PDB file of C-alpha atoms in Angstrom:
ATOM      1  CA  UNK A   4      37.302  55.374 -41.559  1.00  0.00           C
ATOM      2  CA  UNK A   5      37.427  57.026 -38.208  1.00  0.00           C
ATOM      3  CA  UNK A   6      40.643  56.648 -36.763  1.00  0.00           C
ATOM      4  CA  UNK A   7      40.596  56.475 -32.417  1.00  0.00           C
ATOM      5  CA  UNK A   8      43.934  57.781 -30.950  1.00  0.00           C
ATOM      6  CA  UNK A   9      44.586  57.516 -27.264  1.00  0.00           C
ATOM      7  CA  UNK A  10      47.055  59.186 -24.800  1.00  0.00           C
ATOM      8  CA  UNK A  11      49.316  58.328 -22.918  1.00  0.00           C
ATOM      9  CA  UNK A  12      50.226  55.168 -24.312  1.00  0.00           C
ATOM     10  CA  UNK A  13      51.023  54.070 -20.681  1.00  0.00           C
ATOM     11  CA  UNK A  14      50.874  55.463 -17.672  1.00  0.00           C
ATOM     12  CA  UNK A  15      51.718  54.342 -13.851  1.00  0.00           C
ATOM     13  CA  UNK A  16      49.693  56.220 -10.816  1.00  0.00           C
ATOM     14  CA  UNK A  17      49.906  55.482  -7.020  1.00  0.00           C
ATOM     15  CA  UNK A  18      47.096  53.439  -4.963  1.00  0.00           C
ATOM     16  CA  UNK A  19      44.453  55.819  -4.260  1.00  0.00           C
ATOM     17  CA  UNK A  20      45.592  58.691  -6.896  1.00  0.00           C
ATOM     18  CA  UNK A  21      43.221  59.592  -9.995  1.00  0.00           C
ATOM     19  CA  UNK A  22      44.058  58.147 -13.505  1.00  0.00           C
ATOM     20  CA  UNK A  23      43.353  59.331 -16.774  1.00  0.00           C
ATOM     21  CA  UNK A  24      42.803  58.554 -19.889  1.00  0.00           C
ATOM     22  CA  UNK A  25      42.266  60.337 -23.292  1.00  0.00           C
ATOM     23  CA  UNK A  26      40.871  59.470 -26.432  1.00  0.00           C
ATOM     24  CA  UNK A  27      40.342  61.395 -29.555  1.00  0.00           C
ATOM     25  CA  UNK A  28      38.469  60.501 -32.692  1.00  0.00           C
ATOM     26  CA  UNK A  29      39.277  61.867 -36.106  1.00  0.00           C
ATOM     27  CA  UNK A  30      35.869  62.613 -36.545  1.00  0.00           C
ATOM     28  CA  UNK A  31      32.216  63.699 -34.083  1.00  0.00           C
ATOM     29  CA  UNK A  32      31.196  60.743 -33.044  1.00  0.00           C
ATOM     30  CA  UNK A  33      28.057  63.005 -31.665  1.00  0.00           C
ATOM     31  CA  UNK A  34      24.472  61.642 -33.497  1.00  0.00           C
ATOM     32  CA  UNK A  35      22.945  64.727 -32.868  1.00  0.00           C
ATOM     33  CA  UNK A  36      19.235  63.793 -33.643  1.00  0.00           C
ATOM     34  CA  UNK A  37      19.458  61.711 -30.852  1.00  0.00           C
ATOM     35  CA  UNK A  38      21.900  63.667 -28.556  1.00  0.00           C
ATOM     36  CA  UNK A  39      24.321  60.634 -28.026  1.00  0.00           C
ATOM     37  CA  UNK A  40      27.958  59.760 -28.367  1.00  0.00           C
ATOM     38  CA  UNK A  41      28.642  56.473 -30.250  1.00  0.00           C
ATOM     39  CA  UNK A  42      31.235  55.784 -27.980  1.00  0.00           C
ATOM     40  CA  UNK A  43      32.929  53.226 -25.740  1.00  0.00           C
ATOM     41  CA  UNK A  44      35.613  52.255 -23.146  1.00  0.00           C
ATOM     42  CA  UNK A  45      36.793  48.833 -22.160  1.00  0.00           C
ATOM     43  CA  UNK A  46      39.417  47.086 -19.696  1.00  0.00           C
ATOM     44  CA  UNK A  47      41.078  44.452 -20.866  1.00  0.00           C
ATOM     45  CA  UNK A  48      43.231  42.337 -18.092  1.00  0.00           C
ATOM     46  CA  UNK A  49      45.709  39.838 -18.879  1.00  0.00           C
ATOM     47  CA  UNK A  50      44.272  36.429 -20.355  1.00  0.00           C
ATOM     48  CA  UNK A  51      41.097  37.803 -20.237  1.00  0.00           C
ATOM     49  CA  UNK A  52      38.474  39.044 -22.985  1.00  0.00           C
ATOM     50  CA  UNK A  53      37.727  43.440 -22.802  1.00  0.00           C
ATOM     51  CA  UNK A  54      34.953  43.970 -20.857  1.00  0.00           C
ATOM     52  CA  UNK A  55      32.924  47.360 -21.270  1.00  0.00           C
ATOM     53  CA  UNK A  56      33.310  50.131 -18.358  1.00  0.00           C
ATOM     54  CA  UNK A  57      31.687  53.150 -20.096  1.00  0.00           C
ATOM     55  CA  UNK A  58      28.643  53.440 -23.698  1.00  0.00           C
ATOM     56  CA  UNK A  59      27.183  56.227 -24.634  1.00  0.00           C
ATOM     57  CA  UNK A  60      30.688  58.071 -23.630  1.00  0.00           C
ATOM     58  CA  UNK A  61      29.457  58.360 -19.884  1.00  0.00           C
ATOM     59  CA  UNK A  62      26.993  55.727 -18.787  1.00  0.00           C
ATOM     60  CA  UNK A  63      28.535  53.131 -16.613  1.00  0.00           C
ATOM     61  CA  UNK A  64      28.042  49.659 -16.908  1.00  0.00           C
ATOM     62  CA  UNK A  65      25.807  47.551 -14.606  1.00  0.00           C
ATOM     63  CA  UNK A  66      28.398  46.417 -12.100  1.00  0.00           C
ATOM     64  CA  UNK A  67      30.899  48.866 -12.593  1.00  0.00           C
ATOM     65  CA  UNK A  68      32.825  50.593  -9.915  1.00  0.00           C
ATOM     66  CA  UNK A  69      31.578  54.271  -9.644  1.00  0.00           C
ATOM     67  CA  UNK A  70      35.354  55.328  -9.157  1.00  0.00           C
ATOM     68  CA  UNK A  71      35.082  54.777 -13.036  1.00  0.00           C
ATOM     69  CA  UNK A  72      33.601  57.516 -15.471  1.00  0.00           C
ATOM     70  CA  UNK A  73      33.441  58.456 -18.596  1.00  0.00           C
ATOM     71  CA  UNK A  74      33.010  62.541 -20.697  1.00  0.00           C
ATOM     72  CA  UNK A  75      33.505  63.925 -23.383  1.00  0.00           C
ATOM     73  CA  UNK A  76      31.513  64.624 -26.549  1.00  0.00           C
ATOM     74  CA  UNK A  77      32.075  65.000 -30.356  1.00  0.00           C
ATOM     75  CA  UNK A  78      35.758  64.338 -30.909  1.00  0.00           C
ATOM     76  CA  UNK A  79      37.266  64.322 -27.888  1.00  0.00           C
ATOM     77  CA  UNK A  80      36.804  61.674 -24.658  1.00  0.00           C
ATOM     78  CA  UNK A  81      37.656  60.728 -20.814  1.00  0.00           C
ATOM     79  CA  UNK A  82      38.188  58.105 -18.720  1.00  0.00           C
ATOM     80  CA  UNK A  83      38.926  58.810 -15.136  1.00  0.00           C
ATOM     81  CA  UNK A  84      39.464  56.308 -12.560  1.00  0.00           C
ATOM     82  CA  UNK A  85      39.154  58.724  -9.201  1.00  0.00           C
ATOM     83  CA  UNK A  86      40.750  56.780  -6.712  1.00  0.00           C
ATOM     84  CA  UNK A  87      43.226  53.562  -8.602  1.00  0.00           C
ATOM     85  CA  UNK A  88      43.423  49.910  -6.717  1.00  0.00           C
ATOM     86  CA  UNK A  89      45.513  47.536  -8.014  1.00  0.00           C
ATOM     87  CA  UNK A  90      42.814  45.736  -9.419  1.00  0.00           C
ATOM     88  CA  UNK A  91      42.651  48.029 -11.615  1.00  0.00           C
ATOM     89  CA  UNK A  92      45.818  47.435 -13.773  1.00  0.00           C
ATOM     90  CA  UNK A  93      45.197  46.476 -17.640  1.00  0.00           C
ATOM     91  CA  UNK A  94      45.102  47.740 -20.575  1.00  0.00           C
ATOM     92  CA  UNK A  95      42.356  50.477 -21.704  1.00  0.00           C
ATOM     93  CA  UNK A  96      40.437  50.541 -24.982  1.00  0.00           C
ATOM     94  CA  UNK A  97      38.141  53.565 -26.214  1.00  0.00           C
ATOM     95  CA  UNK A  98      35.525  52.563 -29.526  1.00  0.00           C
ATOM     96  CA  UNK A  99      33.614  54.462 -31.769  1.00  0.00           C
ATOM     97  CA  UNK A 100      30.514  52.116 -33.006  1.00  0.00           C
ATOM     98  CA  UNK A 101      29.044  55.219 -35.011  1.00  0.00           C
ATOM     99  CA  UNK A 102      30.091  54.426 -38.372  1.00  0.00           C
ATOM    100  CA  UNK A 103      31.544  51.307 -39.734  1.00  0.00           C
ATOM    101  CA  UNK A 104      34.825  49.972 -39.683  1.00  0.00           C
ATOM    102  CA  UNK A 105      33.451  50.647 -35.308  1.00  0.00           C
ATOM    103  CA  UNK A 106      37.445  51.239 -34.750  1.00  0.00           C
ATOM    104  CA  UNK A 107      39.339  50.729 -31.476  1.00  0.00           C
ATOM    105  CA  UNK A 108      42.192  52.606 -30.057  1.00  0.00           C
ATOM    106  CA  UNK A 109      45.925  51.445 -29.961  1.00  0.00           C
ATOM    107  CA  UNK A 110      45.410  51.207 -26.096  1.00  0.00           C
ATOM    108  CA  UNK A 111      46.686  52.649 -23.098  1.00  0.00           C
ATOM    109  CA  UNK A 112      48.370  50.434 -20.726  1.00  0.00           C
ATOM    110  CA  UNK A 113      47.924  51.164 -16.959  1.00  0.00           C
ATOM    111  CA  UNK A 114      50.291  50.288 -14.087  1.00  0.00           C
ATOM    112  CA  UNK A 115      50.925  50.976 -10.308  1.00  0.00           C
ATOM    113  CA  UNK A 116      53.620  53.153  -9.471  1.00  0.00           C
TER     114      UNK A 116
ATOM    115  CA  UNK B  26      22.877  34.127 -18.776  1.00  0.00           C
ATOM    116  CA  UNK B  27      23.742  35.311 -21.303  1.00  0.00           C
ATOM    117  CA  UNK B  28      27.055  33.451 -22.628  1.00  0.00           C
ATOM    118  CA  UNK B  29      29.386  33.211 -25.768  1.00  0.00           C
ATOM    119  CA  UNK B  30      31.277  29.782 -26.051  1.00  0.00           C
ATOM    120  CA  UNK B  31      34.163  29.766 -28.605  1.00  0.00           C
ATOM    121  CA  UNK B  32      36.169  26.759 -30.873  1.00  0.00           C
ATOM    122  CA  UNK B  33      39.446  25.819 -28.986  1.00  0.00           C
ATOM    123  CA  UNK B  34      42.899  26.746 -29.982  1.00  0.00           C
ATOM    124  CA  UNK B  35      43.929  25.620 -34.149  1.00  0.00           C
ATOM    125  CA  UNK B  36      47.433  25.332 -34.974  1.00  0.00           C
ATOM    126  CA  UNK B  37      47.608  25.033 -38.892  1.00  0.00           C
ATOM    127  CA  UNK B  38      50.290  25.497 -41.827  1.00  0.00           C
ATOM    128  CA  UNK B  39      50.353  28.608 -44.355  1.00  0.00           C
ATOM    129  CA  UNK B  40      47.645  28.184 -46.725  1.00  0.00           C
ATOM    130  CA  UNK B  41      45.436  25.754 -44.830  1.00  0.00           C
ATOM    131  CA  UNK B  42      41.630  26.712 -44.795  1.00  0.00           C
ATOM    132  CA  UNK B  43      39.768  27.563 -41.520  1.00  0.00           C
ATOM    133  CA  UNK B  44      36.891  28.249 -39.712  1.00  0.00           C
ATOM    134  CA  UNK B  45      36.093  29.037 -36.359  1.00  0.00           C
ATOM    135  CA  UNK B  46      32.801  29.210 -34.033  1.00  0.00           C
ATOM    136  CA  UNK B  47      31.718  31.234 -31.326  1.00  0.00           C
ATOM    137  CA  UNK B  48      27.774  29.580 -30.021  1.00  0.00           C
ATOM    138  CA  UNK B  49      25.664  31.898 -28.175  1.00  0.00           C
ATOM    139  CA  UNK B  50      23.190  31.152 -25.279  1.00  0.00           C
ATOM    140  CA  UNK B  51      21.007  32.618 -22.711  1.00  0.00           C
ATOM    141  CA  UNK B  52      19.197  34.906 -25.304  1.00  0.00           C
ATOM    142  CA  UNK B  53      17.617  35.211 -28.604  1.00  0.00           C
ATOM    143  CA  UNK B  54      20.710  34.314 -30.932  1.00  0.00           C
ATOM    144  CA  UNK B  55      18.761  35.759 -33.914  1.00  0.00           C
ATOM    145  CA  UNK B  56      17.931  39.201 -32.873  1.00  0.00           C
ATOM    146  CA  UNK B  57      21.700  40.463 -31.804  1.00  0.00           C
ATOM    147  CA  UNK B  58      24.329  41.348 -34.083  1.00  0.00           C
ATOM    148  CA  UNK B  59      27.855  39.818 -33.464  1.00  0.00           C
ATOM    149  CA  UNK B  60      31.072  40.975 -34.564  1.00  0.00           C
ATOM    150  CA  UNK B  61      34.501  39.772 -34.319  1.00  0.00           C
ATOM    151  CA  UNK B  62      37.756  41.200 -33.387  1.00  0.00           C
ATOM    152  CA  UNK B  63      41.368  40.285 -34.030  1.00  0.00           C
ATOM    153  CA  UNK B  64      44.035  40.824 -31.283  1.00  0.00           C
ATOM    154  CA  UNK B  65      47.505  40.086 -32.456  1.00  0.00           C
ATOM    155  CA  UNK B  66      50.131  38.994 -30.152  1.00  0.00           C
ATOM    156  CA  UNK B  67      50.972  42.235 -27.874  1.00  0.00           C
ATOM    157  CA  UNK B  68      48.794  44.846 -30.269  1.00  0.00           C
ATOM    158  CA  UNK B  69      45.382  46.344 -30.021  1.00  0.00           C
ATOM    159  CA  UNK B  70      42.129  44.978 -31.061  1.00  0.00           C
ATOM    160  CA  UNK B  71      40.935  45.435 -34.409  1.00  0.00           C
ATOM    161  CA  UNK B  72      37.111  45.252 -35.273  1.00  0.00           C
ATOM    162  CA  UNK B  73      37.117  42.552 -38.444  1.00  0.00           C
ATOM    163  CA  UNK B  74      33.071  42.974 -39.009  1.00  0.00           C
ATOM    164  CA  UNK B  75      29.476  42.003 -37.425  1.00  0.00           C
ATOM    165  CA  UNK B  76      26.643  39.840 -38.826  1.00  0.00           C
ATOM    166  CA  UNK B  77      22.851  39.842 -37.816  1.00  0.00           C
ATOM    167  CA  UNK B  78      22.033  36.312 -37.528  1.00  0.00           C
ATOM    168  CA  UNK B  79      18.460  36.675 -38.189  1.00  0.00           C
ATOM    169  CA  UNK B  80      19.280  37.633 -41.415  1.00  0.00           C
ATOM    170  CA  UNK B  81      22.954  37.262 -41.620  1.00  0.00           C
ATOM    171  CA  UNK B  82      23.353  40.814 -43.458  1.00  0.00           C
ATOM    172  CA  UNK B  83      27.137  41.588 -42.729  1.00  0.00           C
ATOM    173  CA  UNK B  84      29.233  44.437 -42.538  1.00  0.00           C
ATOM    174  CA  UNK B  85      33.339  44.064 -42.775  1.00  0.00           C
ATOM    175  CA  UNK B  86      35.866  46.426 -42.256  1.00  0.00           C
ATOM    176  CA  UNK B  87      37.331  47.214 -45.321  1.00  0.00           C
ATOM    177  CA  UNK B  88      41.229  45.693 -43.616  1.00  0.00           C
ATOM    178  CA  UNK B  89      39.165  42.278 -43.622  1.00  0.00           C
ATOM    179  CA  UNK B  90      37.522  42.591 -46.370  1.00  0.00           C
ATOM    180  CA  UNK B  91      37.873  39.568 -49.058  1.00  0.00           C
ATOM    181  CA  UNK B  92      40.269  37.754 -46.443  1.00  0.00           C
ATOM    182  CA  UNK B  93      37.272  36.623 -44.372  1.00  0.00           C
ATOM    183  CA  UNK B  94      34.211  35.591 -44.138  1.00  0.00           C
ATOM    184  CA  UNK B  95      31.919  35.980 -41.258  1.00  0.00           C
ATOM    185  CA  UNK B  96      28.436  33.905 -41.242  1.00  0.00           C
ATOM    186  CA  UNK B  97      26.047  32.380 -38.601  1.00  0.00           C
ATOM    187  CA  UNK B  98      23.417  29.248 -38.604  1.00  0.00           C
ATOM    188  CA  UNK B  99      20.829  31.139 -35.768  1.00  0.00           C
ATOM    189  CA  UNK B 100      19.200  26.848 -35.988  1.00  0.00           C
ATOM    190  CA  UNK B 101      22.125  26.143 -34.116  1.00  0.00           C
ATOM    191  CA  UNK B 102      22.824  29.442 -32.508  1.00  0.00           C
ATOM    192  CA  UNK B 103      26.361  29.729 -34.143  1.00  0.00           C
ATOM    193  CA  UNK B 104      28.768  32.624 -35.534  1.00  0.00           C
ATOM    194  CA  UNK B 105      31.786  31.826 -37.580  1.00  0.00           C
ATOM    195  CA  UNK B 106      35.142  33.184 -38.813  1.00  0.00           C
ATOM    196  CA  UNK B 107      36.559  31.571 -42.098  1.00  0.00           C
ATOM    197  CA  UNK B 108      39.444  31.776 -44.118  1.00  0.00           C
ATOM    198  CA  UNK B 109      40.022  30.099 -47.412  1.00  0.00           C
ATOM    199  CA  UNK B 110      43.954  30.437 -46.876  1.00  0.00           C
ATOM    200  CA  UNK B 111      45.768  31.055 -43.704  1.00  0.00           C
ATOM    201  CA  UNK B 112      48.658  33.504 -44.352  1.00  0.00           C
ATOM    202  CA  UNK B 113      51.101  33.497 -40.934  1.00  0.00           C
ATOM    203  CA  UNK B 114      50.196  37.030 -40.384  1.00  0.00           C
ATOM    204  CA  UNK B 115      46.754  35.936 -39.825  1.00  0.00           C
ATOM    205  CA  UNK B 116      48.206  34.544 -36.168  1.00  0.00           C
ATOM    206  CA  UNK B 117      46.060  35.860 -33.269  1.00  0.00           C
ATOM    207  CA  UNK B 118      43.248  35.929 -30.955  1.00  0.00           C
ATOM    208  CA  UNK B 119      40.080  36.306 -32.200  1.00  0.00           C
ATOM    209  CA  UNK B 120      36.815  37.279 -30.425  1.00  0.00           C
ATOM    210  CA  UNK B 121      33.371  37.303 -30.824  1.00  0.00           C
ATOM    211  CA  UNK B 122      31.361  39.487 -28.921  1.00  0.00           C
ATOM    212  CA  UNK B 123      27.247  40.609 -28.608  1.00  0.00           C
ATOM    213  CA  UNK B 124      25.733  43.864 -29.124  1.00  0.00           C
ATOM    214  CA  UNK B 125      24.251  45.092 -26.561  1.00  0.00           C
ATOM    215  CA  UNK B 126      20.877  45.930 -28.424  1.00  0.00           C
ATOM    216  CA  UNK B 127      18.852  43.823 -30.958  1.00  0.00           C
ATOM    217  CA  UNK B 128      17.818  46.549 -32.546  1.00  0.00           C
ATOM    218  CA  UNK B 129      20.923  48.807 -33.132  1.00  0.00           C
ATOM    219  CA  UNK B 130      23.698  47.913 -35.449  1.00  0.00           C
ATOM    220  CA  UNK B 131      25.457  50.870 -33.956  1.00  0.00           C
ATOM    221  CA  UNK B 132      25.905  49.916 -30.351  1.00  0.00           C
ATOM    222  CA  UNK B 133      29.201  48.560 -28.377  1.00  0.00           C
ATOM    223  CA  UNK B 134      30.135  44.888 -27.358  1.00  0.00           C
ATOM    224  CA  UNK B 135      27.997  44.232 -23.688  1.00  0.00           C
ATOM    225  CA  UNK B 136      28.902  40.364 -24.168  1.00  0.00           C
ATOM    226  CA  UNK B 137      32.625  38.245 -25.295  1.00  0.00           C
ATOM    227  CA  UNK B 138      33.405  34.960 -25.775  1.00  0.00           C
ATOM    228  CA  UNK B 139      36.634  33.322 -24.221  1.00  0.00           C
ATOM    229  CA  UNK B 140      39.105  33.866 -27.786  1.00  0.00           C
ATOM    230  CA  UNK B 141      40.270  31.495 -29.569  1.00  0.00           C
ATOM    231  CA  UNK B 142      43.927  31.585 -30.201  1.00  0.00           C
ATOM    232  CA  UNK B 143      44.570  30.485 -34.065  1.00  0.00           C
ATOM    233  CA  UNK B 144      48.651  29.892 -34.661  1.00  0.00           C
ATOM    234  CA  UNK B 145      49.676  29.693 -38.509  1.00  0.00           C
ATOM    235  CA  UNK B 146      52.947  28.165 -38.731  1.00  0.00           C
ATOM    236  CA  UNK B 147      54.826  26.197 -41.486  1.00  0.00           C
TER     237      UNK B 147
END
């Protein structure tokens, strides 16, 4: 199985300052026939279902705010959110749905300063 | 739109059998894979498995494995969760979510359904 391990665990930033997030998987997560990464990142907010931010390790959802993005490739992944709003507080989840179990990170938990 | 409607909350007793539904609408049930994932109280989520309802070939992960079952009626547009024998451990909120591609199985969740909070207590 391909285990997903993300740092920090938590981490608090100021209004306006840039947050991120890292996420490494124990294996590539790279397809390379087909050039893409198998990989995902979703905000979850309290009481509420995860809701995908970032596929294909930097393509941004429809709808998504374009302080959000995503890089990375093979093992090792980004999520940056350039400017934070307080909307922004919740938990972050990266995914790898290249080979089955399609595992999640433990999380990293994001608060304002 | 494209929607996911889950069962309400269960509260059963150790042991107890189970199942629970997650009804899609707003696309072609058949043609998208759905998987579910298990969120205990304060942890991470946890992907359990996926089925293709069109011809409900499923995949678990091997933690889930033989303590669940995962199927789908695409007449009635339905996923389902089941357990034969509800252990307190298996307390948590489960989700279904959608592929985002009907003709992937490796693709991430575009769609989720609400949860469904299922409390094993004696």
């Amino acid at each position: 199985d391909i285990v997903m391990t993300q740092s920090p665990d938590s981490l608090a930033v100021s209004l306006g300052e840039r947050a991120t997030i890292n996420c490494k998987s124990s294996q590539s997560v790279l397809y390379s026939s087909k050039n893409k990464n198998y990989f995902s990142w979703y905000q979850q907010k309290p009481g509420q279902p995860p809701k995908v931010l970032i596929y294909w390790a930097s393509t941004r959802e429809s709808g998504v705010p374009d302080r959000f993005s995503g890089s990375g490739s093979g093992t090792d992944f980004t999520l940056t959110i350039s400017s934070l709003q307080a909307e922004d507080v919740a938990v972050y989840y990266c995914q790898q749905y290249y080979s089955t179990p399609y595992s999640f990170g433990q999380g990293t938990k994001l608060e304002i300063k | 739109e494209v929607q996911l409607v889950q069962s309400g909350a269960e509260v059963k007793k150790p042991g107890e059998s189970l199942k629970i539904s997650c009804k899609g609408s707003g696309y072609r049930f058949p043609n998208y894979w759905i998987g579910w994932v298990r969120q205990m109280p304060g942890k991470a989520l946890e992907w359990m498995g996926i089925i293709y309802p069109g011809d409900s070939d499923t995949t678990y992960s091997p933690s889930f494995q033989g303590q669940v079952t995962i199927s789908a009626d695409k007449s009635i547009s339905t996923a389902y969760l089941q357990w034969s024998s509800l252990k307190a451990s298996d307390t948590a909120l489960y989700y279904c979510a959608r592929h985002g591609d009907s003709r992937s199985r490796h693709y991430y969740f575009d769609y989720w359904g609400q949860g469904t909070l299922v409390t094993v207590s004696s």
